[in-house]
Short mmCIF file of C-alpha atoms in Angstrom, two decimals:
data_model
loop_
_atom_site.label_atom_id
_atom_site.label_comp_id
_atom_site.label_asym_id
_atom_site.label_seq_id
_atom_site.Cartn_x
_atom_site.Cartn_y
_atom_site.Cartn_z
CA MET E 16 6.28 -16.26 26.93
CA PHE E 17 6.41 -12.58 27.79
CA ASP E 18 5.26 -11.28 31.19
CA THR E 19 1.64 -11.79 32.20
CA ALA E 20 0.84 -8.09 31.87
CA THR E 21 1.59 -8.27 28.11
CA TYR E 22 -1.25 -10.72 27.46
CA VAL E 23 -3.70 -8.95 29.76
CA ARG E 24 -2.99 -5.68 27.96
CA ARG E 25 -3.28 -7.24 24.51
CA ARG E 26 -6.64 -8.87 25.27
CA ALA E 27 -7.94 -5.61 26.76
CA GLU E 28 -7.00 -3.78 23.56
CA LEU E 29 -8.61 -6.53 21.45
CA LYS E 30 -11.87 -6.11 23.39
CA LYS E 31 -11.86 -2.37 22.69
CA LEU E 32 -11.36 -2.97 18.98
CA VAL E 33 -13.96 -5.73 18.60
CA LYS E 34 -16.41 -3.92 20.95
CA GLN E 35 -18.97 -6.66 21.60
CA GLY E 36 -19.65 -10.38 21.49
CA LEU E 37 -17.65 -13.51 22.24
CA ILE E 38 -14.17 -14.09 20.78
CA ILE E 39 -12.93 -17.67 20.40
CA LEU E 40 -9.24 -18.19 19.66
CA PHE E 41 -8.32 -21.79 18.94
CA GLY E 42 -4.89 -23.06 19.84
CA ASN E 43 -3.47 -25.91 17.78
CA ASN E 44 -3.65 -29.62 18.55
CA GLU E 45 -0.85 -32.09 17.97
CA SER E 46 -0.55 -33.00 14.29
CA PRO E 47 0.27 -36.66 13.71
CA ALA E 48 2.94 -37.54 11.16
CA ASN E 49 1.66 -41.04 10.47
CA PHE E 50 -0.29 -42.19 13.54
CA PRO E 51 -1.70 -40.32 16.56
CA ASN E 52 1.20 -40.84 18.97
CA ASN E 53 3.90 -39.92 16.44
CA GLY E 54 3.42 -36.19 16.05
CA TYR E 55 5.31 -33.70 13.95
CA PHE E 56 8.05 -32.14 16.05
CA PRO E 57 8.26 -29.60 17.46
CA PHE E 58 4.68 -28.68 18.29
CA ARG E 59 3.72 -25.37 16.66
CA GLN E 60 1.12 -23.26 18.43
CA ASP E 61 -1.29 -21.03 16.51
CA SER E 62 0.35 -17.62 16.34
CA THR E 63 -2.72 -15.54 17.21
CA PHE E 64 -3.56 -17.72 20.22
CA LEU E 65 0.07 -17.39 21.26
CA TYR E 66 -0.03 -13.60 20.77
CA TYR E 67 -2.99 -13.19 23.16
CA PHE E 68 -2.37 -16.02 25.65
CA GLY E 69 1.34 -16.88 25.36
CA LEU E 70 0.87 -20.60 26.00
CA GLN E 71 2.65 -23.28 23.96
CA ARG E 72 0.70 -26.39 25.05
CA ASP E 73 -1.59 -28.19 22.61
CA GLY E 74 -5.33 -28.63 23.11
CA LEU E 75 -6.14 -25.15 24.41
CA VAL E 76 -8.78 -22.60 23.43
CA GLY E 77 -9.02 -18.99 24.55
CA VAL E 78 -12.44 -17.42 25.09
CA ILE E 79 -12.62 -13.64 25.42
CA ASP E 80 -16.04 -12.47 26.57
CA VAL E 81 -16.10 -8.84 25.47
CA ASP E 82 -19.52 -8.04 26.93
CA ASN E 83 -18.72 -9.36 30.40
CA ASN E 84 -14.99 -8.54 30.35
CA ARG E 85 -13.97 -12.14 31.14
CA ASP E 86 -11.08 -14.16 29.74
CA ILE E 87 -11.38 -17.94 29.98
CA LEU E 88 -8.74 -20.54 29.19
CA ILE E 89 -10.31 -23.80 27.99
CA GLY E 90 -8.44 -27.12 28.10
CA ASN E 91 -8.11 -30.47 29.80
CA ASP E 92 -5.33 -31.37 32.17
CA ILE E 93 -3.12 -34.19 30.91
CA ASP E 94 -3.50 -37.61 32.52
CA ILE E 95 -0.93 -39.90 34.10
CA GLU E 96 -0.44 -41.83 30.83
CA ASP E 97 0.83 -38.68 29.11
CA ILE E 98 2.90 -37.71 32.13
CA VAL E 99 4.69 -41.08 31.98
CA TRP E 100 5.68 -40.56 28.37
CA PHE E 101 6.09 -36.80 28.09
CA GLY E 102 6.60 -35.51 31.62
CA SER E 103 4.53 -33.19 33.77
CA VAL E 104 3.21 -29.86 32.55
CA GLU E 105 1.46 -27.02 34.31
CA SER E 106 -2.24 -27.48 35.04
CA VAL E 107 -4.71 -25.53 32.91
CA GLN E 108 -5.56 -23.48 36.00
CA THR E 109 -1.90 -22.54 36.46
CA MET E 110 -1.55 -21.70 32.79
CA ALA E 111 -4.62 -19.47 33.04
CA GLN E 112 -2.90 -17.60 35.85
CA MET E 113 0.31 -17.35 33.81
CA SER E 114 -1.60 -15.74 30.93
CA GLY E 115 -3.65 -13.51 33.24
CA ALA E 116 -6.95 -15.16 32.30
CA ASP E 117 -9.81 -14.86 34.79
CA GLU E 118 -10.62 -18.54 34.95
CA ALA E 119 -9.94 -22.01 33.54
CA GLN E 120 -12.57 -24.48 32.32
CA PRO E 121 -12.39 -28.03 30.88
CA MET E 122 -12.90 -28.52 27.14
CA LYS E 123 -16.50 -29.76 27.63
CA ALA E 124 -17.39 -26.27 28.94
CA LEU E 125 -16.71 -24.75 25.53
CA LYS E 126 -19.85 -26.34 24.06
CA ALA E 127 -21.97 -24.90 26.88
CA ILE E 128 -20.43 -21.45 26.44
CA CYS E 129 -21.13 -21.51 22.68
CA ASN E 130 -24.68 -22.83 23.14
CA GLU E 131 -25.47 -20.07 25.61
CA ALA E 132 -24.08 -17.41 23.27
CA LEU E 133 -26.06 -18.82 20.33
CA ARG E 134 -29.30 -18.87 22.37
CA ALA E 135 -28.74 -15.26 23.37
CA LYS E 136 -28.01 -14.39 19.72
CA ARG E 137 -24.65 -12.94 20.70
CA GLU E 138 -22.10 -12.50 17.95
CA ILE E 139 -19.37 -15.13 18.08
CA HIS E 140 -16.10 -13.96 16.56
CA PHE E 141 -13.58 -16.45 15.21
CA LEU E 142 -10.69 -16.40 12.74
CA PRO E 143 -10.54 -18.47 9.52
CA PRO E 144 -9.38 -21.96 10.56
CA TYR E 145 -6.57 -23.63 8.61
CA ARG E 146 -6.35 -27.04 10.29
CA HIS E 147 -9.02 -29.60 9.56
CA ASP E 148 -9.35 -30.87 13.13
CA ILE E 149 -10.20 -27.32 14.22
CA MET E 150 -12.72 -27.06 11.35
CA ILE E 151 -14.46 -30.18 12.65
CA GLN E 152 -14.43 -28.83 16.20
CA MET E 153 -15.96 -25.55 15.00
CA PHE E 154 -18.63 -27.48 13.10
CA ASP E 155 -19.55 -29.30 16.31
CA LEU E 156 -19.58 -26.08 18.34
CA LEU E 157 -21.23 -23.62 15.96
CA GLY E 158 -22.88 -25.74 13.28
CA ILE E 159 -20.99 -23.99 10.47
CA HIS E 160 -19.84 -26.36 7.74
CA PRO E 161 -16.06 -26.28 7.12
CA PHE E 162 -16.64 -25.03 3.57
CA GLN E 163 -18.44 -21.96 4.97
CA GLN E 164 -16.11 -21.21 7.89
CA LYS E 165 -13.69 -18.93 6.05
CA GLU E 166 -16.47 -16.68 4.76
CA SER E 167 -18.20 -16.79 8.15
CA ALA E 168 -15.10 -15.66 10.03
CA SER E 169 -15.36 -12.31 11.81
CA MET E 170 -14.01 -9.42 9.76
CA ASP E 171 -14.08 -7.25 12.89
CA LEU E 172 -11.79 -9.72 14.64
CA ILE E 173 -9.53 -10.11 11.60
CA LYS E 174 -9.08 -6.34 11.31
CA ALA E 175 -8.40 -6.00 15.02
CA VAL E 176 -5.77 -8.75 15.03
CA VAL E 177 -4.07 -7.35 11.92
CA LYS E 178 -4.01 -3.87 13.44
CA MET E 179 -2.38 -5.11 16.64
CA ARG E 180 0.05 -7.68 15.25
CA SER E 181 1.27 -5.49 12.36
CA THR E 182 3.00 -3.00 14.65
CA LYS E 183 5.73 -4.76 16.60
CA GLU E 184 6.30 -3.99 20.27
CA PRO E 185 9.89 -3.42 21.50
CA GLN E 186 9.97 -6.88 23.08
CA GLU E 187 8.86 -8.39 19.75
CA ILE E 188 11.65 -6.57 17.94
CA GLU E 189 14.09 -8.05 20.46
CA GLU E 190 12.77 -11.50 19.57
CA LEU E 191 13.16 -10.76 15.85
CA GLU E 192 16.75 -9.72 16.52
CA ARG E 193 17.31 -13.08 18.24
CA ALA E 194 15.86 -14.83 15.19
CA ALA E 195 18.28 -12.84 13.01
CA VAL E 196 21.22 -14.18 15.01
CA ILE E 197 20.11 -17.72 14.24
CA GLY E 198 19.50 -16.77 10.60
CA TYR E 199 23.06 -15.45 10.37
CA LYS E 200 24.41 -18.77 11.63
CA MET E 201 22.24 -20.67 9.14
CA HIS E 202 23.32 -18.72 6.09
CA THR E 203 26.99 -18.49 6.95
CA THR E 204 26.93 -22.26 7.51
CA ALA E 205 25.55 -22.67 3.98
CA MET E 206 28.30 -20.42 2.61
CA ARG E 207 31.01 -22.34 4.45
CA LEU E 208 29.79 -25.71 3.21
CA THR E 209 28.88 -24.87 -0.39
CA LYS E 210 31.37 -26.49 -2.74
CA PRO E 211 31.35 -28.83 -5.74
CA GLY E 212 30.61 -32.46 -4.95
CA LEU E 213 28.17 -32.09 -2.06
CA THR E 214 24.42 -32.46 -2.50
CA GLU E 215 21.81 -29.72 -2.12
CA LYS E 216 20.09 -31.94 0.44
CA PHE E 217 23.20 -32.17 2.61
CA ILE E 218 23.68 -28.40 2.79
CA ALA E 219 20.00 -27.82 3.53
CA GLY E 220 20.07 -30.44 6.28
CA GLN E 221 22.97 -28.70 8.00
CA VAL E 222 21.15 -25.36 7.72
CA ASP E 223 17.99 -26.85 9.24
CA GLY E 224 20.01 -28.28 12.11
CA ILE E 225 21.22 -24.81 13.06
CA ALA E 226 17.61 -23.60 13.37
CA HIS E 227 16.62 -26.55 15.55
CA SER E 228 19.68 -26.31 17.77
CA TYR E 229 19.48 -22.57 18.51
CA GLY E 230 15.74 -21.95 18.38
CA SER E 231 12.48 -23.78 17.89
CA MET E 232 12.48 -24.77 14.22
CA VAL E 233 12.87 -23.39 10.70
CA SER E 234 10.42 -20.59 9.94
CA PHE E 235 9.59 -22.28 6.60
CA PRO E 236 10.97 -25.26 4.66
CA THR E 237 14.52 -24.36 3.61
CA ILE E 238 15.07 -23.58 -0.05
CA TYR E 239 18.54 -24.55 -1.26
CA THR E 240 18.93 -25.18 -4.95
CA GLN E 241 21.05 -24.66 -8.05
CA HIS E 242 17.77 -23.91 -9.83
CA GLY E 243 17.26 -20.48 -8.33
CA GLU E 244 14.74 -19.70 -11.07
CA ILE E 245 12.28 -21.95 -9.19
CA MET E 246 10.77 -19.70 -6.54
CA HIS E 247 10.31 -22.43 -3.92
CA GLY E 248 12.91 -24.93 -5.10
CA SER E 249 13.24 -27.77 -2.61
CA PRO E 250 16.72 -29.16 -1.97
CA SER E 251 17.33 -32.30 -4.03
CA MET E 252 19.96 -35.01 -4.15
CA ASN E 253 21.61 -33.18 -7.07
CA ILE E 254 25.37 -32.73 -6.79
CA LEU E 255 26.65 -29.14 -6.59
CA GLU E 256 28.54 -28.23 -9.76
CA ALA E 257 31.33 -25.71 -10.28
CA GLY E 258 30.25 -22.72 -12.35
CA ARG E 259 26.67 -22.77 -11.11
CA LEU E 260 24.90 -20.61 -8.53
CA ALA E 261 23.30 -21.92 -5.35
CA LEU E 262 20.37 -20.02 -3.85
CA CYS E 263 19.67 -20.42 -0.13
CA ASP E 264 16.40 -19.02 1.26
CA ALA E 265 16.12 -19.96 4.93
CA GLY E 266 15.03 -18.67 8.30
CA ALA E 267 14.56 -19.65 11.92
CA GLU E 268 11.93 -19.31 14.61
CA THR E 269 12.91 -18.44 18.15
CA ILE E 270 11.44 -20.41 21.03
CA ASN E 271 8.69 -17.75 21.09
CA THR E 272 8.10 -18.31 17.33
CA TYR E 273 9.42 -14.98 16.02
CA CYS E 274 10.98 -15.42 12.60
CA SER E 275 13.90 -14.56 10.39
CA ASP E 276 13.83 -14.81 6.59
CA ASN E 277 16.93 -14.25 4.48
CA THR E 278 18.13 -15.27 1.04
CA ARG E 279 21.66 -15.41 -0.32
CA THR E 280 22.92 -16.55 -3.69
CA MET E 281 26.48 -17.80 -3.97
CA PRO E 282 28.78 -19.32 -6.59
CA VAL E 283 29.25 -23.03 -5.97
CA ASN E 284 33.00 -22.83 -6.55
CA GLY E 285 33.40 -19.59 -4.59
CA LYS E 286 33.93 -17.22 -7.53
CA PHE E 287 31.31 -15.40 -9.59
CA THR E 288 31.67 -15.42 -13.36
CA GLN E 289 31.44 -12.09 -15.15
CA LYS E 290 27.97 -12.97 -16.46
CA GLN E 291 26.81 -13.85 -12.96
CA LEU E 292 28.29 -10.64 -11.55
CA GLU E 293 26.43 -8.52 -14.09
CA ILE E 294 23.06 -9.88 -12.96
CA TYR E 295 24.03 -10.09 -9.29
CA SER E 296 25.03 -6.42 -9.18
CA ILE E 297 21.55 -5.42 -10.38
CA VAL E 298 19.83 -7.44 -7.65
CA GLU E 299 22.29 -6.01 -5.11
CA ALA E 300 21.46 -2.45 -6.18
CA CYS E 301 17.73 -3.14 -5.97
CA HIS E 302 18.10 -4.69 -2.52
CA ASP E 303 19.99 -1.64 -1.23
CA TYR E 304 17.67 0.87 -2.92
CA ALA E 305 14.78 -0.31 -0.75
CA LEU E 306 16.63 1.12 2.26
CA GLU E 307 16.45 4.56 0.66
CA VAL E 308 12.77 4.61 -0.26
CA ALA E 309 11.00 2.55 2.42
CA LYS E 310 9.73 4.78 5.24
CA PRO E 311 6.51 5.53 7.14
CA GLY E 312 3.73 6.84 4.91
CA VAL E 313 5.11 5.29 1.72
CA LYS E 314 3.12 2.49 0.07
CA TYR E 315 5.15 -0.69 -0.14
CA ALA E 316 3.64 -1.20 -3.60
CA ASP E 317 5.40 2.04 -4.62
CA VAL E 318 8.68 0.72 -3.20
CA HIS E 319 8.15 -2.45 -5.23
CA PHE E 320 7.62 -0.59 -8.49
CA ALA E 321 10.56 1.74 -7.81
CA ILE E 322 12.69 -1.41 -7.58
CA CYS E 323 11.14 -2.75 -10.80
CA ARG E 324 12.00 0.43 -12.70
CA LEU E 325 15.59 0.37 -11.46
CA MET E 326 15.90 -3.29 -12.40
CA PHE E 327 14.45 -2.73 -15.88
CA ASP E 328 16.80 0.19 -16.55
CA ARG E 329 19.84 -1.81 -15.48
CA LEU E 330 18.79 -4.78 -17.62
CA LYS E 331 18.69 -2.43 -20.63
CA GLU E 332 22.44 -1.99 -20.23
CA LEU E 333 22.84 -5.72 -20.82
CA GLY E 334 20.53 -5.70 -23.83
CA LEU E 335 17.88 -7.85 -22.18
CA THR E 336 15.21 -5.14 -22.08
CA ARG E 337 14.34 -2.12 -24.21
CA GLY E 338 11.80 0.65 -24.66
CA ASP E 339 10.24 3.13 -22.27
CA THR E 340 10.68 1.91 -18.69
CA GLU E 341 7.44 3.38 -17.36
CA GLU E 342 5.41 1.80 -20.15
CA ALA E 343 7.24 -1.50 -19.74
CA VAL E 344 6.55 -1.71 -16.01
CA LYS E 345 2.95 -0.65 -16.59
CA ALA E 346 2.62 -3.53 -19.06
CA GLY E 347 4.20 -5.94 -16.60
CA ALA E 348 7.35 -6.67 -18.62
CA HIS E 349 9.43 -6.63 -15.43
CA ALA E 350 7.63 -9.78 -14.28
CA MET E 351 9.67 -11.77 -16.79
CA PHE E 352 12.51 -11.32 -14.30
CA LEU E 353 10.69 -10.60 -11.01
CA PRO E 354 7.40 -12.53 -10.89
CA HIS E 355 6.84 -11.93 -7.18
CA GLY E 356 6.48 -8.94 -4.87
CA LEU E 357 9.34 -7.16 -3.17
CA GLY E 358 8.35 -8.54 0.22
CA HIS E 359 5.78 -9.44 2.84
CA MET E 360 4.95 -8.73 6.47
CA MET E 361 6.98 -10.78 8.94
CA GLY E 362 6.73 -11.49 12.65
CA MET E 363 5.40 -14.55 14.49
CA ASP E 364 4.73 -16.10 11.08
CA VAL E 365 7.26 -15.75 8.30
CA HIS E 366 4.41 -14.53 6.06
CA ASP E 367 2.86 -12.77 8.99
CA MET E 368 -0.83 -13.53 9.60
CA GLU E 369 -1.13 -15.19 6.20
CA ASN E 370 -3.97 -17.35 7.56
CA LEU E 371 -6.04 -14.15 7.81
CA ASP E 372 -5.81 -13.71 4.01
CA GLN E 373 -3.11 -11.58 2.45
CA ILE E 374 -5.58 -8.99 1.18
CA ASN E 375 -6.41 -8.20 4.83
CA VAL E 376 -2.77 -8.12 5.97
CA GLY E 377 -0.81 -6.57 3.11
CA PHE E 378 -3.53 -4.31 1.72
CA ASP E 379 -6.30 -2.04 3.01
CA GLU E 380 -9.20 0.07 1.75
CA GLU E 381 -6.78 2.50 0.11
CA THR E 382 -4.42 0.00 -1.50
CA ARG E 383 -5.81 -2.99 -3.36
CA PRO E 384 -3.95 -5.75 -5.21
CA ASN E 385 -3.96 -5.98 -9.00
CA LEU E 386 -5.02 -9.57 -9.51
CA ASP E 387 -5.19 -9.35 -13.30
CA GLN E 388 -1.51 -8.83 -14.13
CA PHE E 389 1.05 -11.64 -13.96
CA GLY E 390 3.69 -10.89 -11.33
CA THR E 391 1.82 -7.95 -9.85
CA ASN E 392 -0.87 -10.39 -8.72
CA ASN E 393 1.74 -11.96 -6.42
CA LEU E 394 2.36 -8.84 -4.34
CA ARG E 395 1.84 -9.80 -0.70
CA MET E 396 2.40 -6.30 0.67
CA GLY E 397 1.22 -3.02 -0.84
CA ARG E 398 -0.21 -0.86 1.97
CA ARG E 399 1.38 2.24 3.50
CA LEU E 400 4.24 1.51 5.84
CA GLU E 401 4.02 2.45 9.50
CA GLU E 402 6.63 2.67 12.21
CA GLY E 403 7.02 -0.75 13.79
CA PHE E 404 6.13 -2.74 10.67
CA VAL E 405 8.56 -5.51 9.71
CA VAL E 406 8.72 -6.42 6.01
CA THR E 407 11.08 -8.41 3.86
CA ASP E 408 13.19 -6.82 1.12
CA GLU E 409 13.77 -9.57 -1.43
CA PRO E 410 14.34 -8.51 -5.04
CA GLY E 411 15.44 -11.17 -7.49
CA ILE E 412 16.16 -11.78 -11.14
CA TYR E 413 15.17 -15.17 -12.54
CA PHE E 414 15.49 -16.70 -15.98
CA ILE E 415 12.65 -19.22 -16.28
CA PRO E 416 12.92 -21.14 -19.59
CA ALA E 417 9.22 -22.04 -19.76
CA LEU E 418 8.20 -18.41 -19.15
CA ILE E 419 10.61 -17.14 -21.80
CA ASP E 420 9.19 -19.61 -24.32
CA GLU E 421 5.58 -18.82 -23.44
CA TRP E 422 5.98 -15.05 -23.72
CA ARG E 423 7.93 -15.37 -26.96
CA ALA E 424 5.24 -17.60 -28.47
CA SER E 425 2.43 -15.26 -27.44
CA GLY E 426 4.31 -12.05 -28.20
CA HIS E 427 3.63 -10.80 -24.68
CA CYS E 428 5.63 -7.62 -23.96
CA LYS E 429 7.66 -8.20 -27.15
CA ASP E 430 8.30 -4.46 -27.50
CA PHE E 431 10.14 -4.43 -24.17
CA LEU E 432 12.05 -7.73 -24.16
CA ASN E 433 14.91 -9.08 -26.27
CA PHE E 434 13.98 -12.74 -26.56
CA ASP E 435 17.07 -13.69 -28.57
CA LYS E 436 19.24 -12.42 -25.72
CA LEU E 437 16.98 -14.04 -23.12
CA ASP E 438 17.51 -17.41 -24.80
CA THR E 439 21.21 -17.23 -23.91
CA TYR E 440 20.30 -17.05 -20.21
CA LYS E 441 18.06 -20.13 -20.05
CA ASP E 442 20.72 -22.07 -18.15
CA PHE E 443 21.51 -19.19 -15.77
CA GLY E 444 19.14 -19.97 -12.90
CA GLY E 445 18.17 -17.14 -10.58
CA ILE E 446 19.48 -14.70 -7.98
CA ARG E 447 17.69 -13.36 -4.93
CA ILE E 448 19.00 -11.31 -1.99
CA GLU E 449 16.71 -10.93 1.01
CA ASP E 450 16.84 -9.23 4.39
CA ASP E 451 14.26 -8.14 6.94
CA LEU E 452 13.40 -4.44 7.30
CA LEU E 453 12.14 -2.70 10.43
CA ILE E 454 10.30 0.52 9.61
CA THR E 455 11.54 3.24 11.95
CA SER E 456 10.23 6.74 12.70
CA ASP E 457 12.12 8.31 9.80
CA GLY E 458 13.08 5.44 7.51
CA CYS E 459 14.05 1.82 7.98
CA ARG E 460 16.88 -0.47 8.99
CA PHE E 461 17.79 -4.09 8.55
CA ILE E 462 17.12 -6.42 11.44
CA GLY E 463 20.22 -8.23 12.66
CA LYS E 464 23.45 -6.88 14.13
CA ASP E 465 25.64 -9.01 11.86
CA ARG E 466 24.96 -8.75 8.15
CA ILE E 467 25.11 -12.02 6.26
CA PRO E 468 27.65 -11.35 3.46
CA TYR E 469 25.93 -10.29 0.23
CA HIS E 470 28.22 -7.86 -1.58
CA PRO E 471 30.01 -10.00 -4.20
CA LYS E 472 33.53 -9.47 -2.87
CA ASP E 473 32.35 -10.18 0.68
CA VAL E 474 30.66 -13.42 -0.42
CA GLU E 475 33.77 -14.58 -2.26
CA ALA E 476 36.06 -13.61 0.61
CA PHE E 477 33.86 -15.39 3.17
CA MET E 478 33.70 -18.57 1.11
CA GLU E 479 37.46 -18.52 0.55
CA ASN E 480 38.40 -17.89 4.18
CA ASN E 481 35.86 -20.05 5.96
#
């Protein structure tokens, strides 16, 4: 955790933003894999609880009494049975002192605190729960059915948390830089190992091991696949084949749960074919172009569509697209190749604060998502960039056989796409290049001192020499 003053300051700011009432921040409980004493490892704390209290132990709840300016840590001390098996941990009272809370109370006190607030008709602020055990606990405490808890969550609290967590403090950026170091080791390990004859599962397992050995865990399930056209392709037992591309999308969490998220696409046999290079160079150009246009005050949706126009123009040179680029992008023709957004917020969660609903995190009153157009409806980030934001830059080009067939059959965007040419790419797969951008005062920069190789010659040279 950071120093105690960090959490005291953050909670004080949260009180100012929420203004009145009682804030309840639930930490996570252990999540059993197949029976109660066999939990998923490692334990993952709720990010917002961690942001405001800094404590990694399970079974804790933070209560912030805005009206009375009191911070209470709720939780039970572990008993001797747990100490025998898992070792001693700090008492809840000690943890309250570590986080700068005013007092500690046992879990049974939470019911009394909620009952008193309900009797006094005080507003109780909570965030949308995402774990079912917490939903049941909230039902017991507040009488709100789990099906109604998301819509009953406090929008004032959501907006306050998004406002604070979106802009990264210097110490958070340092943590993200540490995550980038682990991410570099993960991806260069994948490049070193990728060769014909090994399985996707083997490479992904080695990549995961790097995350666990240098940090806390992976920041999301590792994607490593020869079917790069599948957005979230899980590693399989398929054997790597010469002539194909392997896409690796992986990241790590530091001990303090700050994330990295990178993607690289590499030739299985270490050398790109000419056809692969033609597509790869377009994705490379789009990836680098984001560095030029992303800056404070610019909508990330505008950065996304600038990338889409560049991509569409370059694909014209290969005969895959045609027609007026502006009209094509307006019609959504680019989504044949890029059916997702350019990127998303990143921080303590790889899709930062996604549990608060992406429309509250990546958009605002000025910038709203277009939910009616395929591809555009998957934008996770569209709002104006601000200094201190961290977003991913992840353009890709994918050739999805089922999508090609569906659009051909329906005639969708037929004036902008050459379906006969597209048919010759059905066995191509997909390419994505992804890095993490920190928005600075006058532009942006990539996070991470060492750049994971992504220029084609650098990828080939690394794979040959390592």
